[in-house]
mmCIF file of C-alpha atoms in Angstrom:
data_model
loop_
_atom_site.group_PDB
_atom_site.id
_atom_site.type_symbol
_atom_site.label_atom_id
_atom_site.label_comp_id
_atom_site.label_asym_id
_atom_site.label_seq_id
_atom_site.Cartn_x
_atom_site.Cartn_y
_atom_site.Cartn_z
ATOM 1 C CA MET A 1 125.861 135.634 120.403
ATOM 2 C CA ALA A 2 125.092 131.950 120.680
ATOM 3 C CA GLY A 3 121.517 131.290 119.686
ATOM 4 C CA LYS A 4 120.905 134.861 118.523
ATOM 5 C CA GLY A 5 122.944 134.933 115.326
ATOM 6 C CA THR A 6 125.130 137.790 114.231
ATOM 7 C CA PRO A 7 124.156 141.460 113.980
ATOM 8 C CA GLY A 8 123.666 140.850 110.247
ATOM 9 C CA THR A 9 121.391 137.841 110.651
ATOM 10 C CA ALA A 10 119.488 139.578 113.465
ATOM 11 C CA LEU A 11 118.790 142.491 111.106
ATOM 12 C CA LEU A 12 117.667 140.125 108.347
ATOM 13 C CA THR A 13 115.240 138.512 110.786
ATOM 14 C CA LYS A 14 114.016 141.883 112.083
ATOM 15 C CA GLU A 15 113.392 143.137 108.546
ATOM 16 C CA ARG A 16 111.787 139.798 107.568
ATOM 17 C CA VAL A 17 114.289 139.164 104.789
ATOM 18 C CA PRO A 18 114.170 135.484 103.796
ATOM 19 C CA HIS A 19 117.507 133.795 104.475
ATOM 20 C CA THR A 20 118.972 130.435 105.411
ATOM 21 C CA LEU A 21 121.683 129.802 107.988
ATOM 22 C CA HIS A 22 124.201 127.041 107.299
ATOM 23 C CA SER A 23 125.641 125.850 110.607
ATOM 24 C CA TYR A 24 128.694 123.735 111.382
ATOM 25 C CA ASP A 25 130.651 122.865 114.495
ATOM 26 C CA HIS A 26 133.635 125.204 114.843
ATOM 27 C CA ASP A 27 137.025 123.672 115.621
ATOM 28 C CA PRO A 28 138.976 126.183 117.755
ATOM 29 C CA ARG A 29 142.211 124.782 116.271
ATOM 30 C CA ALA A 30 141.188 125.811 112.738
ATOM 31 C CA ALA A 31 143.639 128.267 111.180
ATOM 32 C CA SER A 32 141.010 129.941 108.968
ATOM 33 C CA TYR A 33 137.323 130.378 109.792
ATOM 34 C CA GLY A 34 136.437 130.777 106.123
ATOM 35 C CA GLN A 35 138.317 127.708 104.922
ATOM 36 C CA GLU A 36 136.882 125.732 107.829
ATOM 37 C CA ALA A 37 133.343 126.793 106.888
ATOM 38 C CA ALA A 38 133.887 125.897 103.227
ATOM 39 C CA ASP A 39 135.253 122.477 104.158
ATOM 40 C CA ALA A 40 132.515 121.758 106.720
ATOM 41 C CA LEU A 41 129.745 122.772 104.330
ATOM 42 C CA GLY A 42 131.257 121.056 101.284
ATOM 43 C CA LEU A 43 131.603 124.302 99.322
ATOM 44 C CA GLU A 44 134.304 125.625 97.011
ATOM 45 C CA PRO A 45 136.299 128.149 99.094
ATOM 46 C CA ALA A 46 136.092 130.725 96.276
ATOM 47 C CA ARG A 47 132.287 130.711 96.726
ATOM 48 C CA VAL A 48 132.427 131.448 100.462
ATOM 49 C CA PHE A 49 132.829 135.111 101.400
ATOM 50 C CA LYS A 50 134.023 136.935 104.476
ATOM 51 C CA THR A 51 132.865 140.377 105.528
ATOM 52 C CA LEU A 52 135.575 142.637 106.906
ATOM 53 C CA LEU A 53 135.130 146.027 108.553
ATOM 54 C CA ALA A 54 137.877 148.635 108.576
ATOM 55 C CA GLU A 55 138.247 152.316 109.206
ATOM 56 C CA VAL A 56 139.788 154.022 106.178
ATOM 57 C CA ASP A 57 140.560 157.746 106.433
ATOM 58 C CA GLY A 58 138.071 158.034 109.288
ATOM 59 C CA VAL A 59 135.269 156.294 107.391
ATOM 60 C CA LEU A 60 133.883 152.896 108.312
ATOM 61 C CA THR A 61 134.350 150.675 105.269
ATOM 62 C CA VAL A 62 133.034 147.196 104.485
ATOM 63 C CA GLY A 63 134.980 144.748 102.352
ATOM 64 C CA ILE A 64 133.472 141.499 101.098
ATOM 65 C CA VAL A 65 136.019 139.082 99.684
ATOM 66 C CA PRO A 66 136.236 135.334 99.035
ATOM 67 C CA VAL A 67 137.842 133.417 101.911
ATOM 68 C CA THR A 68 140.633 132.529 99.475
ATOM 69 C CA ALA A 69 141.625 136.227 99.205
ATOM 70 C CA GLN A 70 142.922 138.996 101.446
ATOM 71 C CA LEU A 71 141.628 142.532 101.706
ATOM 72 C CA ASP A 72 144.244 145.122 100.724
ATOM 73 C CA LEU A 73 143.661 148.234 102.819
ATOM 74 C CA LYS A 74 145.806 150.388 100.541
#
């Protein structure tokens, strides 16, 4: 979605919710998108969050966790 943002940022724009995007150049060799973003933006990794979608018992579920953590689907 180059140039258009993500579905989340597109919705924020559509609904006129004030927000700020923080861009960085992605290195395809990076092992972790979240850690890469924290490093590139000069942020503590525990303050950068990832949004994960999963289907749990037939229900779409959203998990938001720091990039330093893993989502336990149990």
